[in-house]
XYZ file of C-alpha atoms in Angstrom:
721
model
C -66.105 49.494 7.926
C -67.426 46.210 7.764
C -65.903 43.322 5.493
C -68.088 40.630 3.852
C -66.513 37.438 2.983
C -66.537 36.649 -0.481
C -66.338 33.027 -1.998
C -65.011 32.461 -5.431
C -65.229 28.539 -6.024
C -62.561 27.242 -8.390
C -62.489 23.041 -9.672
C -60.927 21.741 -6.142
C -60.391 24.864 -5.137
C -61.873 27.649 -2.992
C -60.717 31.655 -2.752
C -61.999 34.065 -0.102
C -61.784 37.851 -1.213
C -62.195 40.134 1.121
C -64.461 42.686 -0.034
C -64.794 46.440 2.201
C -67.561 48.528 1.121
C -68.485 51.779 2.999
C -71.522 52.228 5.134
C -73.478 54.873 5.848
C -71.949 55.551 8.823
C -68.192 56.308 7.448
C -67.960 57.977 3.996
C -65.668 57.899 1.175
C -64.306 61.517 1.536
C -63.814 60.441 5.480
C -61.269 57.862 4.713
C -60.242 58.386 1.269
C -58.897 62.620 1.477
C -55.186 61.651 2.842
C -54.398 59.051 0.572
C -55.066 61.978 -2.575
C -57.821 59.055 -4.032
C -60.265 60.469 -6.153
C -63.874 59.394 -5.129
C -66.305 56.251 -6.858
C -69.405 58.144 -8.706
C -72.555 57.895 -7.239
C -74.172 54.782 -8.087
C -75.982 57.423 -9.210
C -74.828 57.455 -12.589
C -74.883 53.484 -13.022
C -78.482 52.141 -14.130
C -80.929 51.427 -11.311
C -79.789 48.713 -8.300
C -79.880 45.787 -9.851
C -79.507 42.021 -7.332
C -77.242 39.771 -7.759
C -79.901 37.343 -8.930
C -80.769 39.318 -11.745
C -77.400 40.931 -12.873
C -75.637 38.697 -15.347
C -73.572 37.497 -13.324
C -76.065 35.225 -12.374
C -75.770 33.297 -16.001
C -72.763 34.439 -16.619
C -70.971 30.239 -17.093
C -67.302 31.749 -16.176
C -68.805 33.307 -12.987
C -70.775 30.575 -11.755
C -69.340 29.622 -8.637
C -68.302 33.288 -7.853
C -72.138 34.091 -8.112
C -73.338 30.635 -5.328
C -70.525 31.934 -3.304
C -72.278 35.683 -3.232
C -75.181 34.184 -3.304
C -74.243 32.242 0.401
C -72.431 34.926 1.708
C -75.717 37.221 1.591
C -74.604 40.382 -0.858
C -76.938 40.216 -2.742
C -79.369 41.508 -0.089
C -76.372 44.015 1.238
C -75.505 45.559 -2.287
C -77.625 48.093 -1.842
C -75.951 49.664 1.691
C -72.646 50.034 -0.475
C -72.638 53.983 -0.390
C -70.506 54.909 -3.080
C -69.438 52.429 -6.624
C -66.853 49.726 -6.251
C -64.900 48.328 -9.248
C -64.399 44.360 -8.561
C -61.370 42.567 -11.320
C -62.647 39.163 -10.581
C -60.205 36.480 -12.643
C -61.948 34.125 -14.342
C -61.534 29.778 -13.346
C -59.273 28.987 -15.744
C -57.143 32.317 -14.147
C -56.652 30.865 -10.781
C -56.066 27.562 -12.391
C -53.520 29.088 -14.209
C -51.548 30.589 -11.371
C -52.166 27.718 -9.662
C -50.108 25.751 -11.523
C -47.131 28.932 -12.127
C -47.224 29.517 -8.583
C -46.052 27.211 -5.822
C -46.206 29.879 -2.668
C -47.728 30.945 0.318
C -50.006 32.907 -1.512
C -51.624 29.827 -3.472
C -51.615 27.586 -0.482
C -53.778 30.498 1.165
C -56.155 30.735 -1.682
C -56.751 26.905 -2.400
C -57.628 25.678 1.164
C -61.465 25.233 2.043
C -63.242 27.952 3.196
C -62.827 27.905 6.185
C -58.593 26.781 6.506
C -58.538 30.111 4.367
C -60.026 32.000 6.886
C -57.154 31.761 9.450
C -54.725 33.909 7.315
C -57.366 36.651 6.992
C -54.126 39.115 6.806
C -52.822 37.134 3.150
C -56.299 36.277 2.059
C -57.352 40.177 2.790
C -53.363 41.324 1.236
C -55.153 39.568 -2.551
C -58.098 41.046 -2.374
C -57.116 45.006 -1.513
C -55.580 44.393 -4.600
C -57.869 43.036 -7.398
C -60.874 45.763 -5.483
C -60.140 49.967 -7.037
C -62.451 52.727 -5.280
C -62.606 54.173 -9.009
C -66.390 53.040 -10.562
C -65.122 52.220 -14.270
C -68.572 50.810 -15.692
C -67.529 51.307 -19.761
C -63.715 49.810 -20.513
C -64.437 53.755 -22.537
C -64.010 54.923 -19.263
C -60.816 54.038 -19.392
C -57.610 55.683 -21.212
C -54.270 53.858 -21.506
C -52.152 54.608 -18.567
C -54.526 55.444 -16.664
C -53.246 54.047 -12.495
C -55.719 52.971 -10.450
C -56.185 52.908 -6.894
C -56.477 49.812 -4.743
C -57.589 48.839 -1.610
C -54.037 47.723 -0.126
C -52.664 50.476 1.202
C -49.820 52.580 -1.402
C -50.690 49.996 -4.288
C -51.778 50.773 -7.087
C -52.939 49.050 -10.775
C -52.249 50.838 -14.089
C -54.496 50.566 -17.506
C -53.460 50.129 -20.672
C -55.235 49.783 -23.954
C -54.125 46.540 -26.163
C -53.928 48.556 -29.205
C -51.556 46.813 -31.220
C -53.260 43.576 -30.713
C -57.202 44.762 -30.238
C -58.031 48.155 -29.501
C -61.224 46.970 -28.030
C -59.408 45.457 -25.530
C -57.902 46.631 -21.910
C -55.385 45.033 -19.596
C -54.772 45.770 -15.889
C -50.839 45.451 -15.125
C -49.134 45.094 -11.411
C -45.561 45.169 -11.643
C -44.909 41.923 -12.133
C -47.998 40.884 -13.813
C -50.793 41.914 -16.532
C -54.647 40.927 -16.624
C -56.958 41.263 -19.711
C -59.977 42.077 -19.055
C -61.998 39.613 -20.552
C -65.663 40.371 -20.524
C -68.041 43.401 -20.271
C -68.680 44.976 -17.003
C -71.612 43.272 -14.493
C -73.318 45.636 -12.725
C -74.828 44.776 -8.791
C -75.903 47.619 -7.665
C -72.471 50.001 -6.284
C -70.165 46.421 -7.718
C -68.665 46.605 -10.588
C -67.146 43.353 -11.869
C -64.930 43.141 -14.531
C -63.799 39.957 -15.641
C -59.503 38.718 -16.108
C -57.439 36.351 -17.386
C -54.687 36.702 -14.734
C -54.565 36.760 -10.957
C -52.816 39.903 -9.616
C -50.083 39.647 -7.174
C -48.703 42.181 -4.670
C -45.600 42.313 -3.717
C -46.318 41.635 -0.074
C -48.546 38.414 -0.876
C -45.728 36.231 -2.433
C -42.810 34.562 -1.462
C -41.167 31.591 -2.709
C -40.975 27.787 -1.542
C -38.108 27.018 -3.455
C -35.107 27.236 -2.259
C -32.188 27.031 -5.097
C -28.273 26.539 -4.381
C -27.913 30.267 -6.565
C -24.088 29.785 -6.174
C -24.148 25.673 -7.776
C -25.602 26.848 -10.482
C -23.573 30.054 -10.730
C -20.793 27.821 -11.095
C -22.489 25.740 -13.344
C -23.125 29.120 -15.507
C -18.623 28.954 -15.462
C -18.581 25.938 -16.202
C -20.559 26.225 -19.293
C -18.428 28.907 -20.568
C -15.694 26.125 -20.650
C -17.050 24.321 -22.737
C -17.190 26.938 -24.903
C -14.351 27.571 -25.202
C -11.308 27.214 -28.067
C -7.815 26.951 -28.187
C -4.695 25.510 -26.190
C -7.074 23.902 -23.255
C -4.278 21.791 -21.348
C -4.072 23.398 -17.625
C -7.273 24.979 -17.535
C -9.061 23.551 -14.779
C -12.940 21.749 -15.102
C -12.779 21.277 -18.860
C -15.924 18.755 -19.890
C -14.265 15.611 -21.159
C -15.664 15.486 -23.982
C -14.189 18.675 -24.885
C -10.094 19.287 -25.699
C -7.242 21.672 -27.454
C -9.269 22.862 -30.844
C -8.073 26.219 -33.110
C -5.359 26.243 -31.487
C -2.724 27.286 -34.435
C -4.833 30.416 -35.418
C -2.881 33.409 -36.502
C -4.407 36.989 -38.682
C -2.934 38.186 -41.931
C 1.189 37.481 -41.834
C 1.280 40.659 -44.012
C 0.717 42.381 -40.493
C 2.695 40.143 -38.842
C -0.413 40.221 -36.490
C 0.981 36.133 -35.398
C -1.417 34.351 -32.763
C -4.816 34.967 -32.211
C -6.276 32.043 -30.992
C -8.465 31.780 -27.614
C -11.895 32.890 -27.298
C -14.981 31.376 -27.251
C -17.383 30.009 -29.927
C -20.408 31.754 -30.577
C -22.642 28.814 -31.556
C -26.404 28.856 -32.530
C -26.137 29.579 -36.276
C -22.806 30.446 -35.575
C -21.193 27.058 -35.001
C -17.882 27.688 -33.842
C -16.979 31.050 -35.099
C -15.479 34.046 -32.653
C -17.496 37.587 -32.578
C -15.217 40.339 -31.186
C -18.089 42.302 -30.419
C -20.450 39.714 -28.336
C -17.569 37.804 -26.659
C -16.780 42.205 -24.743
C -20.427 42.246 -23.945
C -20.162 38.541 -21.851
C -17.119 40.077 -20.573
C -18.599 43.489 -19.454
C -21.452 41.800 -18.174
C -19.737 39.380 -15.873
C -17.027 41.747 -14.131
C -20.279 43.850 -13.391
C -21.448 40.970 -11.603
C -18.945 40.635 -10.101
C -18.211 43.836 -8.643
C -21.747 43.881 -7.608
C -22.272 40.893 -5.836
C -18.615 40.113 -5.078
C -20.772 37.891 -1.595
C -22.538 35.396 -4.001
C -18.970 34.647 -5.678
C -17.937 34.652 -1.988
C -20.270 32.835 0.083
C -20.742 30.204 -2.528
C -18.734 26.679 -0.450
C -16.567 27.246 -3.529
C -13.540 29.589 -4.696
C -16.132 31.342 -6.728
C -14.313 33.680 -7.138
C -11.278 32.884 -9.050
C -13.094 30.905 -11.534
C -14.534 33.912 -12.791
C -11.531 35.860 -12.576
C -9.643 32.437 -15.059
C -13.645 33.040 -16.951
C -13.081 37.278 -17.268
C -8.913 36.552 -18.539
C -9.537 33.490 -20.892
C -11.705 36.471 -22.505
C -10.065 39.908 -22.043
C -6.605 37.647 -23.073
C -7.937 36.856 -26.800
C -9.809 40.584 -26.850
C -6.052 41.745 -26.469
C -4.822 39.741 -29.656
C -7.671 40.822 -31.599
C -5.523 44.664 -31.961
C -2.911 45.680 -33.670
C -0.811 48.934 -34.009
C -1.522 50.226 -37.039
C 1.170 52.227 -38.247
C 0.432 53.552 -41.643
C -2.982 55.139 -39.939
C -0.872 56.421 -36.873
C 1.465 58.181 -38.963
C -1.840 59.780 -40.922
C -3.367 60.349 -37.456
C -0.648 61.452 -35.216
C -2.232 59.359 -32.658
C -1.754 55.416 -32.196
C -4.573 53.763 -34.287
C -5.448 49.888 -34.200
C -6.437 46.692 -36.249
C -8.964 45.139 -34.648
C -10.188 41.717 -35.412
C -13.542 43.742 -35.669
C -16.630 40.889 -36.954
C -15.184 37.261 -36.704
C -12.361 34.664 -36.908
C -14.332 31.476 -39.229
C -16.425 31.728 -42.044
C -20.520 31.140 -41.596
C -20.824 29.814 -44.941
C -18.769 27.519 -44.195
C -19.871 26.618 -40.665
C -23.502 25.601 -41.699
C -22.107 23.120 -44.797
C -20.281 21.085 -41.353
C -21.601 19.599 -37.534
C -18.785 18.029 -36.751
C -16.593 18.105 -33.497
C -13.837 21.506 -32.747
C -11.183 19.321 -32.065
C -11.545 18.080 -35.577
C -12.420 21.253 -37.697
C -9.411 21.764 -40.095
C -9.272 24.376 -42.939
C -8.636 27.507 -43.469
C -10.683 30.587 -40.871
C -11.144 34.032 -42.015
C -10.212 36.779 -39.422
C -12.045 39.675 -40.566
C -10.075 43.220 -39.046
C -10.357 46.641 -39.816
C -8.957 50.031 -38.339
C -9.706 52.752 -36.254
C -9.037 55.043 -38.116
C -12.115 53.910 -40.535
C -14.271 54.579 -37.839
C -15.079 52.493 -35.193
C -16.284 53.921 -32.413
C -19.253 50.888 -31.385
C -16.264 48.165 -31.520
C -13.711 49.669 -29.803
C -16.208 51.542 -26.561
C -17.301 47.301 -26.569
C -13.828 46.447 -26.455
C -12.676 48.800 -24.347
C -15.170 48.786 -21.798
C -14.449 44.552 -21.635
C -11.183 45.755 -20.351
C -11.981 48.661 -17.645
C -14.477 45.614 -15.979
C -12.480 43.674 -16.227
C -9.418 45.694 -14.634
C -11.530 46.329 -11.591
C -11.949 42.452 -10.474
C -8.313 42.586 -10.894
C -6.732 46.001 -9.547
C -5.820 44.429 -6.504
C -4.771 40.686 -7.195
C -3.207 41.417 -10.418
C -1.997 45.205 -10.792
C 0.225 44.678 -13.729
C -3.234 43.516 -15.193
C -5.144 45.779 -13.604
C -2.398 48.342 -15.330
C -2.139 46.690 -19.149
C -5.916 46.330 -19.121
C -6.222 50.533 -18.398
C -3.674 51.253 -20.623
C -5.785 49.897 -23.822
C -8.578 50.558 -22.615
C -7.449 54.553 -22.997
C -6.031 54.274 -26.124
C -8.854 52.092 -27.755
C -11.194 54.628 -26.784
C -8.764 57.601 -27.453
C -8.794 56.256 -31.533
C -12.663 55.166 -31.332
C -14.057 58.281 -30.182
C -11.673 60.706 -32.825
C -13.510 58.797 -35.597
C -17.298 58.786 -34.918
C -18.463 55.476 -36.867
C -20.176 51.975 -36.639
C -17.543 49.117 -37.742
C -20.222 47.986 -40.746
C -19.310 50.481 -43.318
C -15.355 49.767 -42.421
C -15.356 45.981 -43.816
C -11.755 45.553 -45.261
C -9.933 42.276 -45.981
C -10.717 38.875 -44.526
C -7.401 37.055 -44.039
C -7.709 33.050 -44.959
C -5.763 31.363 -41.942
C -5.184 27.893 -42.006
C -5.485 26.645 -38.089
C -4.383 23.175 -39.056
C -0.551 24.157 -39.945
C 2.201 25.552 -37.967
C 2.839 29.252 -37.855
C 5.835 29.629 -40.153
C 2.845 27.739 -42.968
C 0.432 30.929 -42.758
C -1.125 31.737 -46.106
C -1.525 35.093 -47.563
C -4.249 37.198 -47.482
C -6.965 37.028 -50.498
C -9.345 40.080 -50.658
C -12.806 40.790 -48.929
C -15.290 40.594 -51.387
C -13.976 36.942 -52.256
C -15.145 35.712 -48.817
C -18.270 38.980 -47.863
C -20.435 36.156 -47.376
C -18.571 34.398 -44.770
C -19.200 37.456 -42.662
C -21.195 37.663 -40.615
C -22.136 41.050 -40.779
C -26.274 41.354 -41.437
C -26.949 38.526 -37.949
C -24.269 41.142 -35.867
C -25.348 44.359 -37.382
C -23.839 47.005 -35.648
C -26.857 49.979 -35.628
C -25.590 52.965 -33.222
C -22.038 53.500 -31.814
C -22.538 56.661 -29.073
C -24.121 54.173 -26.218
C -21.205 52.254 -27.092
C -18.737 55.494 -26.715
C -20.779 56.221 -23.023
C -20.743 53.115 -22.312
C -16.918 52.411 -22.574
C -16.561 56.696 -20.640
C -18.256 55.125 -17.560
C -16.707 52.303 -17.229
C -13.245 54.485 -18.065
C -14.313 56.252 -14.715
C -14.604 53.925 -12.515
C -11.651 52.027 -13.573
C -9.134 55.555 -13.848
C -10.910 57.410 -11.363
C -10.639 60.554 -14.342
C -12.870 63.079 -14.345
C -12.487 63.813 -18.050
C -14.426 60.394 -18.795
C -17.012 61.088 -16.976
C -17.252 64.462 -19.093
C -17.504 62.573 -21.836
C -20.039 60.287 -20.944
C -22.541 63.153 -20.792
C -21.836 63.997 -23.567
C -21.885 60.692 -25.502
C -25.775 60.390 -23.637
C -26.564 63.498 -25.299
C -25.585 62.477 -28.156
C -27.362 59.481 -28.238
C -30.476 60.785 -27.430
C -30.076 64.258 -29.856
C -29.668 61.303 -32.801
C -31.467 59.270 -35.155
C -30.478 56.254 -33.386
C -32.136 56.405 -29.865
C -34.803 55.317 -32.135
C -33.762 51.831 -31.556
C -34.758 52.850 -27.472
C -38.154 52.113 -27.753
C -37.515 48.636 -28.740
C -36.405 48.199 -24.755
C -33.156 45.808 -26.260
C -30.154 45.691 -23.432
C -27.454 43.072 -25.386
C -24.561 44.041 -27.176
C -25.421 45.957 -30.150
C -27.372 48.438 -27.495
C -26.022 49.152 -24.515
C -27.768 53.085 -23.390
C -30.329 51.225 -20.970
C -26.748 50.046 -19.281
C -24.902 52.270 -19.306
C -27.804 54.800 -17.723
C -27.455 52.521 -14.988
C -24.360 52.780 -14.424
C -24.577 56.166 -15.314
C -27.027 57.085 -11.915
C -24.552 54.693 -10.098
C -21.281 57.076 -10.560
C -24.120 60.737 -10.689
C -26.321 59.906 -8.541
C -28.103 61.820 -10.972
C -31.964 62.463 -11.742
C -32.237 62.001 -15.649
C -30.503 58.666 -15.528
C -32.125 57.678 -11.887
C -35.971 58.287 -14.818
C -34.334 56.895 -17.704
C -33.704 53.306 -15.990
C -36.560 53.832 -14.535
C -39.221 53.869 -17.468
C -37.073 51.731 -18.762
C -37.201 48.745 -15.717
C -41.043 49.947 -15.766
C -41.645 49.453 -19.079
C -40.488 45.720 -18.642
C -42.089 45.029 -14.974
C -45.806 46.452 -15.938
C -45.520 45.557 -20.063
C -46.458 49.270 -20.231
C -45.288 49.042 -23.984
C -46.342 47.131 -27.238
C -42.566 45.657 -27.346
C -43.334 43.562 -24.014
C -45.374 40.794 -22.778
C -46.363 38.139 -20.563
C -46.820 34.494 -20.896
C -49.508 32.741 -19.595
C -46.755 31.676 -16.923
C -45.180 34.824 -16.081
C -42.761 35.227 -18.552
C -41.633 38.800 -19.681
C -40.577 38.800 -23.235
C -39.362 40.993 -26.081
C -41.335 40.885 -29.738
C -38.065 42.529 -31.149
C -36.158 39.704 -28.971
C -38.364 36.909 -27.689
C -34.628 35.162 -26.558
C -35.158 34.480 -22.520
C -31.127 36.481 -22.284
C -32.752 39.089 -22.817
C -35.457 38.617 -20.009
C -32.596 37.787 -18.228
C -30.129 41.043 -19.145
C -33.122 43.163 -17.657
C -32.769 40.889 -15.007
C -30.293 41.749 -14.458
C -30.182 45.417 -15.104
C -33.274 45.542 -11.897
C -31.183 43.803 -9.349
C -28.043 45.787 -10.247
C -30.498 48.835 -9.443
C -32.062 47.481 -6.485
C -29.136 47.672 -5.215
C -28.565 51.265 -5.987
C -32.014 52.483 -4.604
C -32.032 49.845 -1.317
C -30.746 51.811 0.884
C -32.059 55.065 -0.019
C -35.259 56.673 -2.310
C -34.152 57.422 -6.179
C -35.023 61.536 -6.566
C -38.399 61.705 -5.656
C -39.335 64.332 -8.811
C -37.780 61.241 -10.624
C -39.436 58.368 -9.529
C -42.185 58.298 -11.698
C -43.126 54.705 -12.073
C -41.725 53.907 -8.260
C -42.941 53.327 -5.288
C -41.197 53.630 -1.429
C -40.422 49.772 -1.798
C -39.498 49.394 -5.596
C -36.219 48.022 -4.829
C -38.092 44.830 -3.444
C -40.469 45.000 -6.769
C -37.186 45.005 -9.033
C -35.829 41.819 -6.770
C -39.371 39.966 -6.410
C -39.336 40.406 -10.353
C -36.036 39.459 -11.805
C -36.365 36.147 -8.681
C -39.889 35.908 -10.351
C -38.322 35.876 -14.195
C -34.619 33.397 -12.481
C -37.374 30.962 -11.560
C -39.422 30.800 -14.836
C -35.563 30.242 -16.441
C -34.446 27.455 -13.920
C -37.849 25.227 -14.046
C -39.842 26.597 -10.431
C -42.997 27.647 -12.928
C -42.739 24.429 -15.397
C -39.987 23.390 -17.018
C -36.907 24.843 -16.590
C -34.564 26.219 -19.590
C -31.550 25.614 -18.129
C -29.507 22.802 -19.468
C -28.842 19.560 -16.836
C -30.598 21.626 -14.323
C -34.540 21.250 -13.155
C -37.479 19.186 -14.444
C -37.227 18.900 -18.241
C -35.135 20.865 -18.955
C -33.540 20.359 -22.302
C -31.745 17.560 -24.300
C -31.900 18.284 -27.717
C -29.091 20.946 -27.255
C -28.516 22.663 -30.834
C -23.907 22.969 -29.962
C -21.915 20.857 -32.007
C -19.546 20.110 -29.158
C -22.202 18.445 -26.897
C -24.378 16.733 -29.684
C -21.439 14.282 -31.376
C -21.049 10.939 -30.428
C -19.057 10.219 -26.990
C -16.531 7.677 -28.484
C -13.925 10.033 -30.360
C -13.284 7.548 -32.936
C -17.298 7.563 -33.776
C -17.323 9.997 -36.614
C -19.716 13.606 -35.447
C -22.180 14.507 -38.955
C -24.744 16.039 -39.041
C -27.144 12.513 -39.275
C -25.657 11.340 -36.548
C -25.151 14.575 -34.115
C -27.641 17.643 -35.645
C -31.234 15.532 -37.116
C -31.102 12.393 -34.825
C -33.624 12.708 -32.707
C -31.933 10.889 -29.516
C -30.761 13.471 -26.662
C -27.371 15.277 -26.291
C -24.790 12.616 -25.527
C -23.141 15.295 -24.093
C -24.449 17.246 -21.440
C -23.339 21.494 -21.494
C -24.368 21.776 -17.412
C -25.127 25.427 -16.971
C -26.565 26.709 -20.265
C -29.431 28.753 -21.079
C -31.294 27.702 -24.048
C -33.005 30.633 -26.165
C -36.297 29.332 -25.389
C -40.327 29.205 -26.557
C -39.650 32.969 -28.141
C -42.973 34.981 -29.600
C -45.219 31.190 -28.568
C -45.038 32.830 -24.741
C -44.573 29.461 -22.817
C -44.846 26.459 -25.904
C -41.206 25.206 -25.829
C -39.918 22.771 -28.533
C -36.802 20.440 -27.027
C -35.924 19.656 -30.590
C -31.990 19.698 -32.314
C -32.802 20.807 -35.529
C -35.642 22.521 -37.399
C -36.467 25.425 -34.397
C -33.919 28.188 -32.615
C -35.400 27.396 -29.359
C -32.286 25.219 -28.028
C -29.699 27.206 -29.259
C -27.038 28.182 -26.675
C -24.019 30.807 -26.361
C -22.023 32.228 -23.973
C -23.569 36.045 -25.002
C -27.515 34.249 -23.324
C -25.472 33.463 -20.225
C -23.817 36.821 -19.744
C -26.573 38.432 -17.624
C -28.397 35.266 -16.141
C -24.843 34.714 -14.698
C -24.679 37.865 -13.005
C -28.487 37.604 -11.978
C -27.819 34.178 -10.348
C -24.790 35.898 -8.755
C -26.655 39.024 -7.010
C -29.730 36.295 -6.215
C -26.974 34.028 -4.279
C -25.596 37.352 -1.945
C -29.603 37.752 -1.656
C -29.863 34.097 -0.326
C -26.776 34.544 1.764
C -27.491 38.284 3.568
C -30.938 38.814 2.550
C -30.283 41.978 0.859
C -28.616 42.735 -2.187
């Protein structure tokens, strides 16, 4: 096999491509038969042999440097020696410029050095070149078809074709496991070489290693600090509380007529919800935090500080509050003959009132409605979410605090049983809010008022549950782990099948994982428990769509951020990055069953780890700017967060004028918070507190990111998961 070096020069940069072609002495059938690769078309399928000097590339301004260097290396005279047609996906000059900005990596250094220096690392260059070259002959765009697999000259590494039906049916993309490039020029022919211009560099796993070494333990610590900045209730006695936070909403009680008692504590939702407490999102955050601790414990233990203890305190704050949101429902229990429960299901706080104020949480007074329902009305989704949070957290405390483990698993089982008896979503069971006055003692609680009087204050539209079978699957799987009872695994199968047999599975095509859609986290959990083919297949399909943007829901920004058009927040990407690390850990010691490894290769665990790391790197500022408050280059400073935006001097009033609309940075820094991010705008971000949601922060945004940081911390200390 002969090799010719082609030099592609970008402004002040050089890229050396090593393109392997087949000479008359070595036929394609001999080389590729063992690899099962379809033969390239014979060159007679194409127009007569056109030398480079007579081809379109000679006059195409996007490839002037490519053409000149092809000429310099003798390709003009040698093209007729090619026995079979090969296709080169050639990044444009702009693509290489973006690549240089986005990736400060070993491969970047190699391809941006002068040619003579770059040739000293021939192996890296050949990897990059081989990944852009296919023995397939693709002379016309209509020769491509959706999901077509293209073998490359890089051993066992393929590319995939995507037809972009949504934006432009005439546009095609070539995708690798973590990058996507659009074909931006018609094919250019030069004998049996077909050149297709692409707008991004395709990056193989072997060619990329990140030079930055973040202190993931420190970042993990700061994420837990952020949770403490969002706590409300009696904060005295807890460590690492920000100096600008204090006790807030310490007198919050449930309905007096039910003798509910204390419902203080919990976390502020943030964003448009402000200081409102949303039960299902707190449950989701708790489950994610516990899962991260259970899976990546070494990431906590080897951080240099007692992060494991800090993580347990974070979890217990959440579950102690969630326990307060549940109360026996004796009337419904009598009808049911089984234990039924009231649940503060939607929120504590009133959105309508929150929108009219911007002040310190410590200074808020007045009524705080608590919206509740009963499991007798059908709250499978809410009961399932809280049950899962209890079970997952119980596993963290099983050895260190057996009594707390027992308490959580007992309540989890009772709540789950109530949720599965009368199946439905909690949003249909809206009953009454109980108006409380948090500024007064318990003896002065007001009476409850009918729900419709404050219905507009409920955030049912924003936090509207759309499914329940996925939540019961999630809860049953965690109960099986926490108790070892196989009956819960049987239930998990039942609810999993019910999900896919119902219309709620339509939402799966959005490829979202969050508090409302937990089927993919539940799928991964069941793959871990059972090693079942169905679960492996479905989680692989989910990750495949994220890694390759092979569905209309997922896109990649120019700088490599994967985002979901249905929820373009940075948090949604971190949710998937967390699942990618968890699945990489699961399959790291063995291959998933081959019959379900449709979207994977033998190195898929490394691919998942690298992709998760690349997405975390984007968030932390390794690509351009940081989106992680208090860390990295050009991190956001105009954070839409009530407490941190108020003046440092507590004697100075805090209001919308001097805290929300002011163009000055937040006086206090909610370090460790992940902001909402650029949304659908790719990489374009506006660091502005008002008029945009891009600097929103919330505990739910950090939930999976914390697990990602724990996983990367574990990788950093052990070089594995």
